[in-house]
């Protein structure tokens, strides 16, 4: 049979045997977030397009070419959320969270959407887990954020992790460096990829993010922001580094690290897993001290990260496992006892046992095969004579029980 419909390009179904590994990630994230003092937030799947244009930035790949944007029936421009930080900053302002004790610490997990060329580890609908701490510029926040993501990835068994770390300075501190870099880029304009050239005036730092070989060669000789950090920016970064060292977190300084969003300031970081090949970044983030103000709020420093669940699954290699653990009891019924089978299964389920029955009109022998396939520990056979038999599926041992007290017989 050939299916006439397929899931849209870059999307995938999550089948029951893949759900267990995902549920485990969600449970680990929830447990860890609670331990670190982060509360869960869920924002809508779509937002006003303008939120992402302003919040993510017009020089980013996301806004330039990756957004699933549409108009609703009232002509309002909307976009399927490509990332979580701008929506959470919006929610922070909308709900007056700037009046709460700061920082406000939030985490999330859910689907995100980007119109990218699909490949291993890169999809059009994918799942991110992320955390944000809004309302403090303290380097302790940056360190706590990195510790949280580090612990999550380790708890999930992501091996061969590498932490890249850098600082972009503050917008004010970055101004002189920006001019210096821009002058360098202009001098090498003919060697740069066209898309880098097109946006270098708007955001010259993004040239470091290019995968084009010619551009990379030029950028190897470019002035580096880490060599130009000054004053409070330099102190802030030094403090973050000290805190990571104190916590025993190994990192590599990488002055070419530029994250995909325009709003980053000061600390930026990325966790990579060698095993993943081209899409090696499992998660990353940084400080975004200008975003909340950019969205119309008061000046509010903040820091956060996001990690891709599909990349975590690829990195740990665990994707498919049986969707259900072995069940406690399978109730098999002779013809004429099938309604009684549902009543009994319901009684067992209400008592907290996992119980199942035949729903496909199988004969008794077929039902016992089904009990076997489901890995049932015991079967209850409701016979045509009105009796009930409990069978231990491992040993094959059987005993007659009182049909009125099957629950007691199998509960032990
Ligand atoms: P990349 O450089 O791989 O495109 P990015 O800088 O766009 O990553 P972020 O916006 O920081 O990524 O998103 C955080 C995490 O979300 C990434 O580290 C990655 O694990 C995951 N991610 C991003 N885009 C996708 C995608 N299209 N499909 C699957 N996972 C993704
Ligand atoms: Mg990207």
PDB file of N, CA and C in Angstrom, residues 99-159:
ATOM      1  N   UNK A  99       8.473  43.332  37.973  1.00  0.00           N
ATOM      2  CA  UNK A  99       8.169  43.789  39.337  1.00  0.00           C
ATOM      3  C   UNK A  99       8.385  42.676  40.373  1.00  0.00           C
ATOM      4  N   UNK A 100       8.679  41.482  39.917  1.00  0.00           N
ATOM      5  CA  UNK A 100       8.968  40.370  40.835  1.00  0.00           C
ATOM      6  C   UNK A 100      10.422  40.470  41.306  1.00  0.00           C
ATOM      7  N   UNK A 101      10.787  39.743  42.365  1.00  0.00           N
ATOM      8  CA  UNK A 101      12.210  39.684  42.741  1.00  0.00           C
ATOM      9  C   UNK A 101      13.023  39.167  41.542  1.00  0.00           C
ATOM     10  N   UNK A 102      14.143  39.806  41.289  1.00  0.00           N
ATOM     11  CA  UNK A 102      14.946  39.466  40.111  1.00  0.00           C
ATOM     12  C   UNK A 102      16.153  38.613  40.494  1.00  0.00           C
ATOM     13  N   UNK A 103      16.666  37.777  39.632  1.00  0.00           N
ATOM     14  CA  UNK A 103      16.139  37.524  38.299  1.00  0.00           C
ATOM     15  C   UNK A 103      14.958  36.545  38.325  1.00  0.00           C
ATOM     16  N   UNK A 104      14.153  36.599  37.288  1.00  0.00           N
ATOM     17  CA  UNK A 104      13.082  35.624  37.119  1.00  0.00           C
ATOM     18  C   UNK A 104      13.665  34.469  36.313  1.00  0.00           C
ATOM     19  N   UNK A 105      13.576  33.258  36.884  1.00  0.00           N
ATOM     20  CA  UNK A 105      14.228  32.107  36.238  1.00  0.00           C
ATOM     21  C   UNK A 105      13.180  31.164  35.643  1.00  0.00           C
ATOM     22  N   UNK A 106      13.248  30.978  34.341  1.00  0.00           N
ATOM     23  CA  UNK A 106      12.223  30.220  33.620  1.00  0.00           C
ATOM     24  C   UNK A 106      12.858  29.156  32.732  1.00  0.00           C
ATOM     25  N   UNK A 107      12.124  28.053  32.516  1.00  0.00           N
ATOM     26  CA  UNK A 107      12.587  27.060  31.538  1.00  0.00           C
ATOM     27  C   UNK A 107      11.415  26.636  30.676  1.00  0.00           C
ATOM     28  N   UNK A 108      11.721  26.037  29.529  1.00  0.00           N
ATOM     29  CA  UNK A 108      10.665  25.641  28.599  1.00  0.00           C
ATOM     30  C   UNK A 108      11.103  24.431  27.800  1.00  0.00           C
ATOM     31  N   UNK A 109      10.127  23.778  27.205  1.00  0.00           N
ATOM     32  CA  UNK A 109      10.412  22.675  26.275  1.00  0.00           C
ATOM     33  C   UNK A 109       9.246  22.598  25.311  1.00  0.00           C
ATOM     34  N   UNK A 110       9.537  22.540  24.018  1.00  0.00           N
ATOM     35  CA  UNK A 110       8.449  22.470  23.052  1.00  0.00           C
ATOM     36  C   UNK A 110       8.950  22.588  21.630  1.00  0.00           C
ATOM     37  N   UNK A 111       8.016  22.588  20.667  1.00  0.00           N
ATOM     38  CA  UNK A 111       8.384  22.624  19.255  1.00  0.00           C
ATOM     39  C   UNK A 111       8.727  24.029  18.750  1.00  0.00           C
ATOM     40  N   UNK A 112       9.687  24.084  17.836  1.00  0.00           N
ATOM     41  CA  UNK A 112      10.081  25.334  17.184  1.00  0.00           C
ATOM     42  C   UNK A 112      10.181  25.078  15.689  1.00  0.00           C
ATOM     43  N   UNK A 113      10.163  26.153  14.901  1.00  0.00           N
ATOM     44  CA  UNK A 113       9.995  25.999  13.459  1.00  0.00           C
ATOM     45  C   UNK A 113      10.963  26.911  12.701  1.00  0.00           C
ATOM     46  N   UNK A 114      11.737  26.315  11.822  1.00  0.00           N
ATOM     47  CA  UNK A 114      12.620  27.130  10.970  1.00  0.00           C
ATOM     48  C   UNK A 114      12.644  26.527   9.580  1.00  0.00           C
ATOM     49  N   UNK A 115      12.547  27.389   8.598  1.00  0.00           N
ATOM     50  CA  UNK A 115      12.542  26.940   7.211  1.00  0.00           C
ATOM     51  C   UNK A 115      13.983  26.754   6.758  1.00  0.00           C
ATOM     52  N   UNK A 116      14.543  25.573   7.101  1.00  0.00           N
ATOM     53  CA  UNK A 116      15.935  25.287   6.772  1.00  0.00           C
ATOM     54  C   UNK A 116      15.999  24.124   5.805  1.00  0.00           C
ATOM     55  N   UNK A 117      17.176  23.902   5.214  1.00  0.00           N
ATOM     56  CA  UNK A 117      17.355  22.742   4.349  1.00  0.00           C
ATOM     57  C   UNK A 117      17.516  21.520   5.251  1.00  0.00           C
ATOM     58  N   UNK A 118      16.580  20.574   5.162  1.00  0.00           N
ATOM     59  CA  UNK A 118      16.616  19.440   6.095  1.00  0.00           C
ATOM     60  C   UNK A 118      17.849  18.568   5.886  1.00  0.00           C
ATOM     61  N   UNK A 119      18.458  18.127   6.952  1.00  0.00           N
ATOM     62  CA  UNK A 119      19.568  17.179   6.933  1.00  0.00           C
ATOM     63  C   UNK A 119      19.650  16.583   8.336  1.00  0.00           C
ATOM     64  N   UNK A 120      20.581  15.670   8.544  1.00  0.00           N
ATOM     65  CA  UNK A 120      20.671  15.039   9.865  1.00  0.00           C
ATOM     66  C   UNK A 120      20.830  16.112  10.935  1.00  0.00           C
ATOM     67  N   UNK A 121      19.977  16.109  11.930  1.00  0.00           N
ATOM     68  CA  UNK A 121      20.087  17.077  13.019  1.00  0.00           C
ATOM     69  C   UNK A 121      19.554  18.451  12.675  1.00  0.00           C
ATOM     70  N   UNK A 122      18.953  18.604  11.489  1.00  0.00           N
ATOM     71  CA  UNK A 122      18.396  19.906  11.116  1.00  0.00           C
ATOM     72  C   UNK A 122      17.032  19.678  10.478  1.00  0.00           C
ATOM     73  N   UNK A 123      16.007  20.174  11.143  1.00  0.00           N
ATOM     74  CA  UNK A 123      14.643  19.925  10.701  1.00  0.00           C
ATOM     75  C   UNK A 123      13.862  21.236  10.634  1.00  0.00           C
ATOM     76  N   UNK A 124      12.671  21.165  10.056  1.00  0.00           N
ATOM     77  CA  UNK A 124      11.841  22.369   9.983  1.00  0.00           C
ATOM     78  C   UNK A 124      10.945  22.506  11.207  1.00  0.00           C
ATOM     79  N   UNK A 125      10.580  21.387  11.794  1.00  0.00           N
ATOM     80  CA  UNK A 125      10.006  21.420  13.139  1.00  0.00           C
ATOM     81  C   UNK A 125      10.916  20.601  14.025  1.00  0.00           C
ATOM     82  N   UNK A 126      11.402  21.208  15.090  1.00  0.00           N
ATOM     83  CA  UNK A 126      12.293  20.503  16.008  1.00  0.00           C
ATOM     84  C   UNK A 126      11.909  20.890  17.429  1.00  0.00           C
ATOM     85  N   UNK A 127      12.582  20.284  18.407  1.00  0.00           N
ATOM     86  CA  UNK A 127      12.192  20.502  19.793  1.00  0.00           C
ATOM     87  C   UNK A 127      13.360  21.099  20.567  1.00  0.00           C
ATOM     88  N   UNK A 128      13.089  22.157  21.269  1.00  0.00           N
ATOM     89  CA  UNK A 128      14.135  22.740  22.111  1.00  0.00           C
ATOM     90  C   UNK A 128      13.739  22.683  23.566  1.00  0.00           C
ATOM     91  N   UNK A 129      14.743  22.462  24.416  1.00  0.00           N
ATOM     92  CA  UNK A 129      14.598  22.711  25.841  1.00  0.00           C
ATOM     93  C   UNK A 129      15.482  23.918  26.111  1.00  0.00           C
ATOM     94  N   UNK A 130      14.994  24.841  26.931  1.00  0.00           N
ATOM     95  CA  UNK A 130      15.785  26.047  27.147  1.00  0.00           C
ATOM     96  C   UNK A 130      15.532  26.646  28.512  1.00  0.00           C
ATOM     97  N   UNK A 131      16.396  27.567  28.898  1.00  0.00           N
ATOM     98  CA  UNK A 131      16.254  28.247  30.184  1.00  0.00           C
ATOM     99  C   UNK A 131      16.629  29.713  30.021  1.00  0.00           C
ATOM    100  N   UNK A 132      15.972  30.576  30.775  1.00  0.00           N
ATOM    101  CA  UNK A 132      16.273  32.006  30.749  1.00  0.00           C
ATOM    102  C   UNK A 132      16.260  32.525  32.189  1.00  0.00           C
ATOM    103  N   UNK A 133      17.207  33.406  32.500  1.00  0.00           N
ATOM    104  CA  UNK A 133      17.182  34.112  33.788  1.00  0.00           C
ATOM    105  C   UNK A 133      17.179  35.599  33.453  1.00  0.00           C
ATOM    106  N   UNK A 134      16.042  36.248  33.713  1.00  0.00           N
ATOM    107  CA  UNK A 134      15.869  37.629  33.286  1.00  0.00           C
ATOM    108  C   UNK A 134      15.894  38.559  34.487  1.00  0.00           C
ATOM    109  N   UNK A 135      16.729  39.625  34.395  1.00  0.00           N
ATOM    110  CA  UNK A 135      16.720  40.626  35.444  1.00  0.00           C
ATOM    111  C   UNK A 135      17.965  40.695  36.298  1.00  0.00           C
ATOM    112  N   UNK A 136      19.047  40.062  35.870  1.00  0.00           N
ATOM    113  CA  UNK A 136      20.308  40.210  36.591  1.00  0.00           C
ATOM    114  C   UNK A 136      21.477  40.155  35.623  1.00  0.00           C
ATOM    115  N   UNK A 137      22.428  41.034  35.817  1.00  0.00           N
ATOM    116  CA  UNK A 137      23.623  41.054  34.982  1.00  0.00           C
ATOM    117  C   UNK A 137      24.784  40.358  35.648  1.00  0.00           C
ATOM    118  N   UNK A 138      24.548  39.788  36.815  1.00  0.00           N
ATOM    119  CA  UNK A 138      25.628  39.191  37.604  1.00  0.00           C
ATOM    120  C   UNK A 138      26.264  38.010  36.876  1.00  0.00           C
ATOM    121  N   UNK A 139      27.593  37.951  36.841  1.00  0.00           N
ATOM    122  CA  UNK A 139      28.271  36.813  36.199  1.00  0.00           C
ATOM    123  C   UNK A 139      27.899  35.462  36.826  1.00  0.00           C
ATOM    124  N   UNK A 140      27.387  35.505  38.074  1.00  0.00           N
ATOM    125  CA  UNK A 140      26.911  34.262  38.703  1.00  0.00           C
ATOM    126  C   UNK A 140      25.813  33.624  37.864  1.00  0.00           C
ATOM    127  N   UNK A 141      24.988  34.467  37.246  1.00  0.00           N
ATOM    128  CA  UNK A 141      23.891  33.953  36.417  1.00  0.00           C
ATOM    129  C   UNK A 141      24.457  33.214  35.205  1.00  0.00           C
ATOM    130  N   UNK A 142      25.446  33.823  34.546  1.00  0.00           N
ATOM    131  CA  UNK A 142      26.057  33.186  33.375  1.00  0.00           C
ATOM    132  C   UNK A 142      26.614  31.822  33.755  1.00  0.00           C
ATOM    133  N   UNK A 143      27.305  31.794  34.909  1.00  0.00           N
ATOM    134  CA  UNK A 143      27.921  30.541  35.349  1.00  0.00           C
ATOM    135  C   UNK A 143      26.852  29.515  35.693  1.00  0.00           C
ATOM    136  N   UNK A 144      25.807  29.943  36.400  1.00  0.00           N
ATOM    137  CA  UNK A 144      24.738  29.002  36.768  1.00  0.00           C
ATOM    138  C   UNK A 144      24.082  28.415  35.519  1.00  0.00           C
ATOM    139  N   UNK A 145      23.858  29.269  34.530  1.00  0.00           N
ATOM    140  CA  UNK A 145      23.251  28.825  33.273  1.00  0.00           C
ATOM    141  C   UNK A 145      24.083  27.725  32.609  1.00  0.00           C
ATOM    142  N   UNK A 146      25.386  27.964  32.551  1.00  0.00           N
ATOM    143  CA  UNK A 146      26.275  26.988  31.900  1.00  0.00           C
ATOM    144  C   UNK A 146      26.313  25.695  32.710  1.00  0.00           C
ATOM    145  N   UNK A 147      26.327  25.837  34.048  1.00  0.00           N
ATOM    146  CA  UNK A 147      26.314  24.640  34.909  1.00  0.00           C
ATOM    147  C   UNK A 147      25.046  23.828  34.686  1.00  0.00           C
ATOM    148  N   UNK A 148      23.932  24.520  34.534  1.00  0.00           N
ATOM    149  CA  UNK A 148      22.646  23.835  34.343  1.00  0.00           C
ATOM    150  C   UNK A 148      22.645  23.038  33.038  1.00  0.00           C
ATOM    151  N   UNK A 149      23.085  23.671  31.947  1.00  0.00           N
ATOM    152  CA  UNK A 149      23.089  22.954  30.664  1.00  0.00           C
ATOM    153  C   UNK A 149      24.111  21.822  30.687  1.00  0.00           C
ATOM    154  N   UNK A 150      25.262  22.093  31.293  1.00  0.00           N
ATOM    155  CA  UNK A 150      26.292  21.055  31.401  1.00  0.00           C
ATOM    156  C   UNK A 150      25.742  19.848  32.151  1.00  0.00           C
ATOM    157  N   UNK A 151      25.070  20.100  33.280  1.00  0.00           N
ATOM    158  CA  UNK A 151      24.573  18.980  34.079  1.00  0.00           C
ATOM    159  C   UNK A 151      23.473  18.222  33.335  1.00  0.00           C
ATOM    160  N   UNK A 152      22.623  18.964  32.621  1.00  0.00           N
ATOM    161  CA  UNK A 152      21.552  18.305  31.869  1.00  0.00           C
ATOM    162  C   UNK A 152      22.129  17.380  30.794  1.00  0.00           C
ATOM    163  N   UNK A 153      23.089  17.897  30.019  1.00  0.00           N
ATOM    164  CA  UNK A 153      23.654  17.092  28.928  1.00  0.00           C
ATOM    165  C   UNK A 153      24.387  15.870  29.477  1.00  0.00           C
ATOM    166  N   UNK A 154      25.064  16.052  30.601  1.00  0.00           N
ATOM    167  CA  UNK A 154      25.760  14.911  31.215  1.00  0.00           C
ATOM    168  C   UNK A 154      24.773  13.896  31.769  1.00  0.00           C
ATOM    169  N   UNK A 155      23.727  14.397  32.414  1.00  0.00           N
ATOM    170  CA  UNK A 155      22.722  13.478  32.978  1.00  0.00           C
ATOM    171  C   UNK A 155      22.079  12.647  31.868  1.00  0.00           C
ATOM    172  N   UNK A 156      21.968  13.231  30.684  1.00  0.00           N
ATOM    173  CA  UNK A 156      21.328  12.529  29.577  1.00  0.00           C
ATOM    174  C   UNK A 156      22.311  11.629  28.831  1.00  0.00           C
ATOM    175  N   UNK A 157      23.574  11.693  29.217  1.00  0.00           N
ATOM    176  CA  UNK A 157      24.552  10.790  28.620  1.00  0.00           C
ATOM    177  C   UNK A 157      25.149  11.288  27.313  1.00  0.00           C
ATOM    178  N   UNK A 158      25.146  12.592  27.077  1.00  0.00           N
ATOM    179  CA  UNK A 158      25.790  13.125  25.882  1.00  0.00           C
ATOM    180  C   UNK A 158      27.304  13.123  26.139  1.00  0.00           C
ATOM    181  N   UNK A 159      28.027  12.325  25.349  1.00  0.00           N
ATOM    182  CA  UNK A 159      29.463  12.175  25.590  1.00  0.00           C
ATOM    183  C   UNK A 159      30.267  13.070  24.645  1.00  0.00           C
TER     184      UNK A 159
END
